[in-house]
Short mmCIF file of C-alpha atoms in Angstrom, two decimals:
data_model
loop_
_atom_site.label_atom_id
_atom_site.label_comp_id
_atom_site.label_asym_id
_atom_site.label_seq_id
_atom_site.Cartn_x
_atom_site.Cartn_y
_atom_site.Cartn_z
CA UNK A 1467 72.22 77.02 116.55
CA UNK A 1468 74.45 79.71 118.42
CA UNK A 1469 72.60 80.92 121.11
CA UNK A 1470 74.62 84.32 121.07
CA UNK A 1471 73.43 85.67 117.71
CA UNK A 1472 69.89 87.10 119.48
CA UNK A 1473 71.90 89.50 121.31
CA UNK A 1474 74.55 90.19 118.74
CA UNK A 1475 73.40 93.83 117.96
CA UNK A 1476 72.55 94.98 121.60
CA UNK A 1477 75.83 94.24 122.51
CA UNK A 1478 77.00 96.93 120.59
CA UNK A 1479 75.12 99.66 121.68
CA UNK A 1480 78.33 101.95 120.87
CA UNK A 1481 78.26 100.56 116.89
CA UNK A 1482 74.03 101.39 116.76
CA UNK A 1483 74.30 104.66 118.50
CA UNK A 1484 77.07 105.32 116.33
CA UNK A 1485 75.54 104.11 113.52
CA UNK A 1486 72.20 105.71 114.05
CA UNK A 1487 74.22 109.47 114.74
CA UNK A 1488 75.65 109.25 111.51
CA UNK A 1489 72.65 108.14 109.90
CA UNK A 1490 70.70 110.67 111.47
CA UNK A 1491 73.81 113.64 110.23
CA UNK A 1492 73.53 112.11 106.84
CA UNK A 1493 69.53 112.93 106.54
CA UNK A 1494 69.99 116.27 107.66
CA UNK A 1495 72.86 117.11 105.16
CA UNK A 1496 70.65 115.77 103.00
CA UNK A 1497 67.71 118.26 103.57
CA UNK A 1498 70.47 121.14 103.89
CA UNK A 1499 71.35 120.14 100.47
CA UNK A 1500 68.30 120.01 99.02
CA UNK A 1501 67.15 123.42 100.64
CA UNK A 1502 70.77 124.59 99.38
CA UNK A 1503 69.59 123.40 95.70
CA UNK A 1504 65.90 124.56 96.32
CA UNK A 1505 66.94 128.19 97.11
CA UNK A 1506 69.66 128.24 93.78
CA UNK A 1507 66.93 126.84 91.81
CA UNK A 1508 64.94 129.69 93.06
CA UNK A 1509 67.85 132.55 92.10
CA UNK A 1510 68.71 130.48 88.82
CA UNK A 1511 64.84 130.14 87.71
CA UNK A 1512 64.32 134.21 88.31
CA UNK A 1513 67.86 135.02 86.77
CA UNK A 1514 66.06 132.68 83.43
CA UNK A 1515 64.15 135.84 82.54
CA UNK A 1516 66.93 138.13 82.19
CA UNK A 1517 68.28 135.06 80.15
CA UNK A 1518 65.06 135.34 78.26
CA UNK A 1519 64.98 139.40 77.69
CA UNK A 1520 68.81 139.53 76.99
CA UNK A 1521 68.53 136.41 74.07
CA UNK A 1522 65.61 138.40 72.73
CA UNK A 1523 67.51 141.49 73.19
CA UNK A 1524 70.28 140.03 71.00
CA UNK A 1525 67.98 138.47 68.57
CA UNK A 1526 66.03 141.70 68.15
CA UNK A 1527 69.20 143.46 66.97
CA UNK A 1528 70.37 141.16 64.42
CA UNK A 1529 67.29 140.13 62.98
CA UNK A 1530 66.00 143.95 62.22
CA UNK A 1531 69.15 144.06 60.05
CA UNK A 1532 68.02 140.91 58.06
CA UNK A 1533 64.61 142.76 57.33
CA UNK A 1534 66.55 145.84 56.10
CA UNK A 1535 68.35 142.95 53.77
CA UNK A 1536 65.49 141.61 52.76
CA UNK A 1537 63.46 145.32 52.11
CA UNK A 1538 66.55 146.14 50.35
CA UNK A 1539 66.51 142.62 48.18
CA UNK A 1540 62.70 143.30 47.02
CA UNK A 1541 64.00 146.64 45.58
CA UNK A 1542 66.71 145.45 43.28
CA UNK A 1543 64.21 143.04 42.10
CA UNK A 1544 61.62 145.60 41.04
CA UNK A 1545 63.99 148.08 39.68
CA UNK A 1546 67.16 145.90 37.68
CA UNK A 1547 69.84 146.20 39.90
CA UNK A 1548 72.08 148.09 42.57
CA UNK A 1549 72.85 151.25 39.66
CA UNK A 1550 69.16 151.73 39.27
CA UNK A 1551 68.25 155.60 39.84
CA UNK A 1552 66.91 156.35 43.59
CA UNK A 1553 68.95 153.03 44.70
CA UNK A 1554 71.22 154.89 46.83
CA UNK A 1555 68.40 157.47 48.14
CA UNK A 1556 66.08 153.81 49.17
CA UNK A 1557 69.39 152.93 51.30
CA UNK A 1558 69.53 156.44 52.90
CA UNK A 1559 66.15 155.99 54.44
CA UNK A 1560 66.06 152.20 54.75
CA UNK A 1561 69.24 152.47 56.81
CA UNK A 1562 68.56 155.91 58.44
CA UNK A 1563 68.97 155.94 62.02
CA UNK A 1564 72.01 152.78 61.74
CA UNK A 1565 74.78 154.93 60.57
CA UNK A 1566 76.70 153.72 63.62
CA UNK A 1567 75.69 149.97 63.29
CA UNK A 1568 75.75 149.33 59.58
CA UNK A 1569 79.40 150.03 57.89
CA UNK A 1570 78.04 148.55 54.36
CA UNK A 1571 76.00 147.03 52.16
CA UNK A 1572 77.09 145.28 49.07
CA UNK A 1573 76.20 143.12 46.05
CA UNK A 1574 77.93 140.30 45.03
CA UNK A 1575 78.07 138.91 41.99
CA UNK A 1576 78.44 135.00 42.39
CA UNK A 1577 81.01 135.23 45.34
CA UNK A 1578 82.87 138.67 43.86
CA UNK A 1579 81.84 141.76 45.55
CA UNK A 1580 80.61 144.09 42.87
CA UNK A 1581 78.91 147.08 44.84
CA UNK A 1582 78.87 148.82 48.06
CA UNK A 1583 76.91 151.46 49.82
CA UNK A 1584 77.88 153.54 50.90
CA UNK A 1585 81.57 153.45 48.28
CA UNK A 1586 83.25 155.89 50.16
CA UNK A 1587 85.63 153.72 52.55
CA UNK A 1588 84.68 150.42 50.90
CA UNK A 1589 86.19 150.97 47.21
CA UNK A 1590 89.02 148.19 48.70
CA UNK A 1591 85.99 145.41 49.20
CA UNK A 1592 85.32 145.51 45.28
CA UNK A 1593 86.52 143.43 43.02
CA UNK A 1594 87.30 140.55 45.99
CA UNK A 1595 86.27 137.30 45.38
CA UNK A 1596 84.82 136.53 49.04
CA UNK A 1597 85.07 132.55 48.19
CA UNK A 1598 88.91 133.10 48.48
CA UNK A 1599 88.95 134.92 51.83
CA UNK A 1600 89.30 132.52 54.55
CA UNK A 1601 87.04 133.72 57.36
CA UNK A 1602 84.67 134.82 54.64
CA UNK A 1603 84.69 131.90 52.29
CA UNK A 1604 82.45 129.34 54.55
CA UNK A 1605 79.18 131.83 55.02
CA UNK A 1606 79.12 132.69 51.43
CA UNK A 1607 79.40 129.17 50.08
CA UNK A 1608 76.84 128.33 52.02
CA UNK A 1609 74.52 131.12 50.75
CA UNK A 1610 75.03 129.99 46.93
CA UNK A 1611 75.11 125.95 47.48
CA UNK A 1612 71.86 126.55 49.92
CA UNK A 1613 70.14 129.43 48.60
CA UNK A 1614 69.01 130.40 52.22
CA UNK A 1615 70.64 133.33 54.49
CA UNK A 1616 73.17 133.34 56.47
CA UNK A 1617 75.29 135.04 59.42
CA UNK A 1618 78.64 135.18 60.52
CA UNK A 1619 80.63 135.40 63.43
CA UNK A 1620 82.30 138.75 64.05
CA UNK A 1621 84.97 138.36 61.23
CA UNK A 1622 88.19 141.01 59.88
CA UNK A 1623 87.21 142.76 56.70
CA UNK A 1624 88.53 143.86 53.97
CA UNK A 1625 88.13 146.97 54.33
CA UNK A 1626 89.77 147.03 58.22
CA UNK A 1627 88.02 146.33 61.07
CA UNK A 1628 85.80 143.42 62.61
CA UNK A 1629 82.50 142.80 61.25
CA UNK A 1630 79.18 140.55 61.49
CA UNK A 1631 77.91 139.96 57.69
CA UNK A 1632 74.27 139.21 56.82
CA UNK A 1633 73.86 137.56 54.05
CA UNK A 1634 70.60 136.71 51.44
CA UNK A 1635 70.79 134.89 48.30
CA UNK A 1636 69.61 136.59 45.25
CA UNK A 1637 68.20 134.41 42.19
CA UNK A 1638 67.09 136.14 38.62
CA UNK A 1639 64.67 133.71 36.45
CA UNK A 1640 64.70 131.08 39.33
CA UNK A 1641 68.65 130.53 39.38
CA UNK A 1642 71.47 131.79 41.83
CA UNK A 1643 73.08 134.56 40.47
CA UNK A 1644 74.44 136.05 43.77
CA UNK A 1645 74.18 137.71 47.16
CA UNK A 1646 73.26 140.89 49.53
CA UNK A 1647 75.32 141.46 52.31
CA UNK A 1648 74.91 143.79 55.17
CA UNK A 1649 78.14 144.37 57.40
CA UNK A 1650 77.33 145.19 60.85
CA UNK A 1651 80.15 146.85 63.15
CA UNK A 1652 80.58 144.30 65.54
CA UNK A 1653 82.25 146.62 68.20
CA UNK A 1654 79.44 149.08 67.74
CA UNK A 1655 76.83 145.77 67.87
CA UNK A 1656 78.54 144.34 71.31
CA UNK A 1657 78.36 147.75 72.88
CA UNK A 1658 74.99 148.07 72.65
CA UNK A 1659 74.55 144.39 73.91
CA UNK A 1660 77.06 145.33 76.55
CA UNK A 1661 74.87 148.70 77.87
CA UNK A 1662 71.68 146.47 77.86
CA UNK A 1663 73.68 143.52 80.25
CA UNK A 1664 74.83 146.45 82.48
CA UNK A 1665 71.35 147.89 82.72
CA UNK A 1666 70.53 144.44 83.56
CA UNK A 1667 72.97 143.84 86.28
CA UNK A 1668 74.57 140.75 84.51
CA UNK A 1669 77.84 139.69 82.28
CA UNK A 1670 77.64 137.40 79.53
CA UNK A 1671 80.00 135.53 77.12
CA UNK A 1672 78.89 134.42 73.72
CA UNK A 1673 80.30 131.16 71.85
CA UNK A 1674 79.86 129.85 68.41
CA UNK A 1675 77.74 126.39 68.96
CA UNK A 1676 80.47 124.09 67.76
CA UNK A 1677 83.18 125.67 70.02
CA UNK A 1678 81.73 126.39 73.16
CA UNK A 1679 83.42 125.51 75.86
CA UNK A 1680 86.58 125.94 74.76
CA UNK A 1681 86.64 129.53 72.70
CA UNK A 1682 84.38 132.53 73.08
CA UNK A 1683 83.74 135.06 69.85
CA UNK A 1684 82.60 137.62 72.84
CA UNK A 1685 83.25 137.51 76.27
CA UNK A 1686 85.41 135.97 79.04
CA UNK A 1687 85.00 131.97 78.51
CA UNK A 1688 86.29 132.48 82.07
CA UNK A 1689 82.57 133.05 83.16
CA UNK A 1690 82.11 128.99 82.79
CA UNK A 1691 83.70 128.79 85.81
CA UNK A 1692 81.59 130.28 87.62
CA UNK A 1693 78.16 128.01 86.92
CA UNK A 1694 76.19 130.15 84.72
CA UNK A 1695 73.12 129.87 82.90
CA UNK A 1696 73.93 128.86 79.45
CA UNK A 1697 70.87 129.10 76.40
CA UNK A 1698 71.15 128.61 72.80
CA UNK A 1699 70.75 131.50 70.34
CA UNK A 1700 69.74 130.53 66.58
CA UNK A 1701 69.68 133.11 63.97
CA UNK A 1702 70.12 131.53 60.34
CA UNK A 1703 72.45 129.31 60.01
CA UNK A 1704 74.88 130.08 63.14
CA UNK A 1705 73.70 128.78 66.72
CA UNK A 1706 75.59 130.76 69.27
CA UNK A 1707 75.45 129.67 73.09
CA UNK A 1708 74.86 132.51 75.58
CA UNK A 1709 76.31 132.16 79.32
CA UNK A 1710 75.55 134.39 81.75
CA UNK A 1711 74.95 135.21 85.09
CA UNK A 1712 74.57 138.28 87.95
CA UNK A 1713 77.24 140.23 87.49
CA UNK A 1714 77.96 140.35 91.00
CA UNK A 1715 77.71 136.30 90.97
CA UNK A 1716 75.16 133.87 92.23
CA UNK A 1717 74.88 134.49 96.56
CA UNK A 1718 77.11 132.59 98.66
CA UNK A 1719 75.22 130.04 100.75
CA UNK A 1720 78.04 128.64 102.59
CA UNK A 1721 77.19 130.39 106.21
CA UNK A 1722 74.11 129.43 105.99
CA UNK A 1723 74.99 125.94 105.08
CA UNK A 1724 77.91 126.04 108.25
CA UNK A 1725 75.42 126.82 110.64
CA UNK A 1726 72.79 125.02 109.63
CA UNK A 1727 75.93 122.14 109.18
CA UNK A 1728 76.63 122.72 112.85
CA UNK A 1729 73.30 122.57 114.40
CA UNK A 1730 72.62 119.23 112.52
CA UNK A 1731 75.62 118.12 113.79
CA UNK A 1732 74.97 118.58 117.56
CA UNK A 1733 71.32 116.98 117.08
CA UNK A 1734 72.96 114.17 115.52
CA UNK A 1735 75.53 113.88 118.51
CA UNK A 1736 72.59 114.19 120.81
CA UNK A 1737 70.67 112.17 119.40
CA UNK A 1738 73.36 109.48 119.22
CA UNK A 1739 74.56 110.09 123.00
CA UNK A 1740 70.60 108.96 124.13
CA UNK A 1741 70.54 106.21 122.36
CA UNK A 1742 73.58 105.09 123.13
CA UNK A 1743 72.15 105.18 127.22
CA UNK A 1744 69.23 103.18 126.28
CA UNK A 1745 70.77 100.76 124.30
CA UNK A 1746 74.19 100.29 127.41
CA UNK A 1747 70.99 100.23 130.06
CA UNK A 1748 68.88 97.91 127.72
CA UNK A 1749 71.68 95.51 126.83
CA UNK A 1750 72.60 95.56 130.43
CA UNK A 1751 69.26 94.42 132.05
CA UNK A 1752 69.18 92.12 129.06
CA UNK A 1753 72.35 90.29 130.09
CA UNK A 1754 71.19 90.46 133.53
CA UNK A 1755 68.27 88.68 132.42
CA UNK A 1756 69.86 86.37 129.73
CA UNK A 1757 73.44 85.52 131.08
CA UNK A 1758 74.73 84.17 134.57
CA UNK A 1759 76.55 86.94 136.27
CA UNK A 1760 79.63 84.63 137.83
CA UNK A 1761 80.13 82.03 134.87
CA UNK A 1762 79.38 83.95 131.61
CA UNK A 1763 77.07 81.27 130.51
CA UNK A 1764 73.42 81.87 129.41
CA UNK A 1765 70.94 82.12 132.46
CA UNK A 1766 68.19 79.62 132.98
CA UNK A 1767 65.34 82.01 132.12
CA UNK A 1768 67.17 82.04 128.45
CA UNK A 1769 67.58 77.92 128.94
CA UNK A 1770 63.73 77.98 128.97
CA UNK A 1771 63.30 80.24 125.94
CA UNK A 1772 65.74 78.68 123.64
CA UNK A 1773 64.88 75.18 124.48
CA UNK A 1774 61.19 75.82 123.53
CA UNK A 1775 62.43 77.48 120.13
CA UNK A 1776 64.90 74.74 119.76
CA UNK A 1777 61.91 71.63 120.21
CA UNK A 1778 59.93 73.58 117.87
CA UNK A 1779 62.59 73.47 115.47
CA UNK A 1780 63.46 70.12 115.74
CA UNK A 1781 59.12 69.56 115.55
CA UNK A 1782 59.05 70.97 112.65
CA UNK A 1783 61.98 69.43 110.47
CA UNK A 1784 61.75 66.08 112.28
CA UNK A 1785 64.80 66.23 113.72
CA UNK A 1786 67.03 65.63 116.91
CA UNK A 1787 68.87 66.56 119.74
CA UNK A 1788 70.50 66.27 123.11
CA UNK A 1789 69.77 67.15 126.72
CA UNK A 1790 72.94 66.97 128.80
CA UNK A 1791 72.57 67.57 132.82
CA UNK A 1792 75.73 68.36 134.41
CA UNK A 1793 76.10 68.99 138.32
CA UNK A 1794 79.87 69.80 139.89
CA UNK A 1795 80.62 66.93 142.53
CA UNK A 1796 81.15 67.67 146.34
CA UNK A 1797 81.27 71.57 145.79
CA UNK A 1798 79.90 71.55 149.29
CA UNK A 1799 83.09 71.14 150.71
CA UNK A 1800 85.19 73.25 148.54
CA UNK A 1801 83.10 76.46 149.66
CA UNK A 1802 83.56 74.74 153.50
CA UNK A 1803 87.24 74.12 153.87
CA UNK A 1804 88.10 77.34 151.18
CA UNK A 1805 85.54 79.34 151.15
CA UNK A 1806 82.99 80.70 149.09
CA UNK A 1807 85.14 82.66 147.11
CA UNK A 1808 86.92 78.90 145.89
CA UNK A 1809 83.52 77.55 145.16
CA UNK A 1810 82.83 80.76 143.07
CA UNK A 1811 86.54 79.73 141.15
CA UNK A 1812 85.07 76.35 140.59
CA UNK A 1813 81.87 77.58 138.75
CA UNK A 1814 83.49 80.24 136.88
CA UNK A 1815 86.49 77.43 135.43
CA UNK A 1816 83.33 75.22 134.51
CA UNK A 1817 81.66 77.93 132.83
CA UNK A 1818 84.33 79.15 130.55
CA UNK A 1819 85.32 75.35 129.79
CA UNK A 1820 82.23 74.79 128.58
CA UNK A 1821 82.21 77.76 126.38
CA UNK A 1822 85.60 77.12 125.32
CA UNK A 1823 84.05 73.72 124.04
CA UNK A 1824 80.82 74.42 123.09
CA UNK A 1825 80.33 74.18 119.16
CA UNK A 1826 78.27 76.02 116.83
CA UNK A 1827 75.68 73.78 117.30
CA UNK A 1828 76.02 73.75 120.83
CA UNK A 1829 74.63 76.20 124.02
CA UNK A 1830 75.68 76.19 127.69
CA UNK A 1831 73.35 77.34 130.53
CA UNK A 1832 73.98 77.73 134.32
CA UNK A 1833 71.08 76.57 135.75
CA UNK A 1834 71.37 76.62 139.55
CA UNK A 1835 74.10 76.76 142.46
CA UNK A 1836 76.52 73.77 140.66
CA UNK A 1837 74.11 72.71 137.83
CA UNK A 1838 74.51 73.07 134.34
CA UNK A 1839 73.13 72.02 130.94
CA UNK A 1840 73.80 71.59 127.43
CA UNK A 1841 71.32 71.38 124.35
CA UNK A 1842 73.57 69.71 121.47
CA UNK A 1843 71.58 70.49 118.62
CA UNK A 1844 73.37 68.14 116.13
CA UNK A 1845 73.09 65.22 117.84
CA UNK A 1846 70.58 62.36 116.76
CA UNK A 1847 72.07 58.81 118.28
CA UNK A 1848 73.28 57.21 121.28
CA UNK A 1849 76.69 56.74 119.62
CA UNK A 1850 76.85 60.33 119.03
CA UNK A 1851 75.81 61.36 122.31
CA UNK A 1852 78.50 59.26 123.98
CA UNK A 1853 81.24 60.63 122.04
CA UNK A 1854 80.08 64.10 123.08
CA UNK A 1855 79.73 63.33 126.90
CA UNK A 1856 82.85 61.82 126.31
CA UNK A 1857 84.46 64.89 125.18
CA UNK A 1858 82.91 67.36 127.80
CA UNK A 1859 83.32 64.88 130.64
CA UNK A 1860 87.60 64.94 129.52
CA UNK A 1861 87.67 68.81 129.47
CA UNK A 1862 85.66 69.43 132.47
CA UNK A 1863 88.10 66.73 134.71
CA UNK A 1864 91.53 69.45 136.10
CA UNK A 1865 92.89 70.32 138.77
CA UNK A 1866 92.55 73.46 141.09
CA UNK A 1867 95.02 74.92 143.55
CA UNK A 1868 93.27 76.21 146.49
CA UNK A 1869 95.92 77.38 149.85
CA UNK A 1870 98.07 75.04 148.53
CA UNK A 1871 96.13 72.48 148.29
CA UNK A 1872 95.70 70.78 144.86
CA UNK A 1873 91.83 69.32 144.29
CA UNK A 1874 90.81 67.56 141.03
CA UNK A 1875 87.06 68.98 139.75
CA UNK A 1876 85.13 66.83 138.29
CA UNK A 1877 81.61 66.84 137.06
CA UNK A 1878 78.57 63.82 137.05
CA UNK A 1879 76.53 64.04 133.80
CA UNK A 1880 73.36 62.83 132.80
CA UNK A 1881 71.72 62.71 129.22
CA UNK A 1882 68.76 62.61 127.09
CA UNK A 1883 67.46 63.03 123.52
CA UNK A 1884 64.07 63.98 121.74
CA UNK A 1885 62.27 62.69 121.26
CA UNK A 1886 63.35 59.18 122.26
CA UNK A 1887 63.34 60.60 125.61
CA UNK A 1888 60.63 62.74 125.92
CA UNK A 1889 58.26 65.15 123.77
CA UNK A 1890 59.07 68.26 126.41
CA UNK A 1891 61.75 69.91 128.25
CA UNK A 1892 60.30 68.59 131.47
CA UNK A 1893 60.36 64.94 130.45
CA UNK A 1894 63.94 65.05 128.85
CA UNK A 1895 65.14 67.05 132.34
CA UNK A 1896 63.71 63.90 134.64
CA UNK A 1897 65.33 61.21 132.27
CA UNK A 1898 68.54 63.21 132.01
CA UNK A 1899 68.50 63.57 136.26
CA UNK A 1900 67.83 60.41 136.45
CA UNK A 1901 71.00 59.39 134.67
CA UNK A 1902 72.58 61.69 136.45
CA UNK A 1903 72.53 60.78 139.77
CA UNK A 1904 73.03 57.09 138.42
CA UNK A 1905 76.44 58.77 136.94
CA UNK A 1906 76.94 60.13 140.18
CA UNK A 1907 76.53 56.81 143.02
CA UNK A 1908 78.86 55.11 140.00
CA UNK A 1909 81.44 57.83 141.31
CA UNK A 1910 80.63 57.34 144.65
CA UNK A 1911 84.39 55.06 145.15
CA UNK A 1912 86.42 58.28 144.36
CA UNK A 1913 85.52 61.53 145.26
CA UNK A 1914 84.93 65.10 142.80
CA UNK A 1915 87.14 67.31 144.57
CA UNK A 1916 89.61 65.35 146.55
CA UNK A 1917 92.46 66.78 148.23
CA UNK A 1918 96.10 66.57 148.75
CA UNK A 1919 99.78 68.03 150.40
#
């Protein structure tokens, strides 16, 4: 049993205070972070309705041209076909009002364009077999093999220009026989989305699903750098990601989170600076109280403490242990012919000899002017007592120099173990006195502390 280890942490008061600062920092960068977070969550949540109207905003737009697909669909089937007399009048008003969105409609026969509206401008688009044209070829595949609409991205035409195309199967007697295709202006299209995100206050980029990060259709994929709000878009087949954000960014929160960095800081630090006083005024009364001033050694208030919690132990697992009395031999002179300050040199050698020697196991105490004690905890028989008094009795024989003067110190020790002994501290102190002063008058030929030239 080390009889240090109670004390271990007060000893440190600079580690706990230290300890307990940064602790103390870390909680409140903790809360600044989290009221950092709260108030973005707060900005981000209200910026999710302008996410909200600007994705309905977009859907709104494309969507109304499907209806007009479909509207136009339900006439060919009631009157045979694109040439059928009034077609091109049905377009005029079914399309009134998009002249500047809508660049064409056509008909396609399997995959071959076969008709547009209006022809003037689009006579190059007929004839073109759209399942040959590379940016065209996947959409209207998947129109036939599916028989369900579908949109592109913004695409190059044939006619010239960038486009988006809606397109709706059309089936005669139950079978696929081809396809409708509106082609919206995309520049026209993204202008219109881009005076709604101005109105709006905020800038946008749009991706196709399967390449988002890496490749925008719309839009500066450099806006991902920036942490924005990213929602998905689905309209037929294509999913499109939206990010976006307040065009004048999200607000900076970094003087806020310096000062409020700062003033944790200084709580911390002042924080840590009182505790470090109570623990240095704490620890010191508690050495006071616990160790001997002049030797180092543990006081005899602390003998009285750990010897109880030591015979309990011992109680309790049926074990054993050792008393051990020590007292210096005719210090009374040193302090007379040397002075006090000599005597104090004696005590203080003893002392940190017997620390120097003292085991795990084993505890030193100061217990009055020139007495001493050890509890050896891992001691249970005579034989092993010996060989310990033995060994403490060889270190704790040397010689001083004192004026001069050369004196040999010497110690007379007395012994005892529980609970062959005694059952208390009391009884195990009289039987180890006793042998004491028996070790002592055996001494009595040659003196502790002689003297010589």
């Amino acid at each position: 049993m080390n009889a240090h280890k109670p004390e271990r942490v007060l000893k440190r008061p600079l580690l706990v205070s230290a300890t307990a600062t940064l602790v103390l920092f870390g909680v409140f960068a903790v809360l600044i972070s989290s009221r950092i977070q709260q108030n973005l969550a707060s900005e981000r949540l209200g910026e999710y309705n302008s996410v909200i109207s600007f994705q309905s905003e977009i859907e709104e737009l494309l969507f109304t041209n499907v209806q007009r697909l479909e509207g136009f669909r339900a006439w060919l089937e009631l009157n045979e076909g694109p040439d059928s007399p009034g077609t091109r009048e049905f377009l005029d008003k079914l399309l009134q009002g998009q002249e500047g969105n809508i660049r064409s409609v056509s008909v396609i026969e399997d995959t071959t364009i076969v008709w547009t509206y209006p022809r003037r401008g689009n006579e190059g688009a007929i004839g073109n077999n759209l399942a040959l044209v590379p940016q065209q070829r996947i959409s209207v595949l998947y129109v036939k093999e599916t028989g369900k609409a579908a949109i592109t991205e913004p695409v190059n035409l044939l006619q010239g220009g960038r486009g988006l195309i809606v397109r709706s199967p059309i089936q005669v007697n139950g079978e696929y026989w081809g396809q409708l295709g509106i082609v919206l202006d995309a520049g026209q299209v993204f202008r219109q989305i881009d005076t709604r995100g101005e109105e709006m206050g905020i800038e946008y980029a749009l991706f196709l699903k399967e390449k988002f990060p890496e490749e925008s259709f719309y839009g500066d994929a450099g806006i991902l750098d920036r942490d924005p709000l990213v929602a998905e878009i689905g309209i037929l087949n294509a999913s499109w990601s939206l990010a976006l954000m307040p065009e004048d960014g999200w607000s900076n929160q970094a003087p806020s989170s310096i000062l409020s960095g700062v003033a944790a800081l200084l709580l911390s630090l002042g924080f840590g600076f009182l505790m470090y006083l109570l623990l240095s005024t704490r620890s010191r009364l508690r050495e006071q109280a616990i160790f001997d001033a002049l030797t180092g050694l543990h006081s005899r208030g602390y003998f009285v403490s750990y010897s109880s919690t030591l015979i309990a132990r011992a109680e309790r697992e049926k074990s054993a242990f050792a008393l051990v009395l020590l007292d210096v031999n005719n210090l009374k002179p040193v302090n007379d012919n040397y002075g006090h300050k000599a005597g104090d040199m004696v005590l203080r050698s003893i002392g940190y000899l017997l620390k120097k020697n003292c085991r795990s196991s084993e505890a030193a105490f100061r217990t009055g002017g020139d007495e001493f004690m050890l509890l050896l905890s891992d001691i249970s028989t005579e034989d092993e007592l010996n060989l310990a008094m033995k060994r403490f009795r060889k270190e704790l024989k040397f010689p001083l120099k004192f004026n001069g003067v050369q004196v040999t110190v010497s110690v007379s020790m007395g012994a005892a173990l529980f609970p062959r002994d005694g059952s208390s501290i009391g009884e195990l102190t009289d039987a180890a006195d006793t042998r004491m002063y028996r070790d002592k008058r055996e001494q009595k030929q040659e003196s502790g502390i002689t003297g010589s030239e």
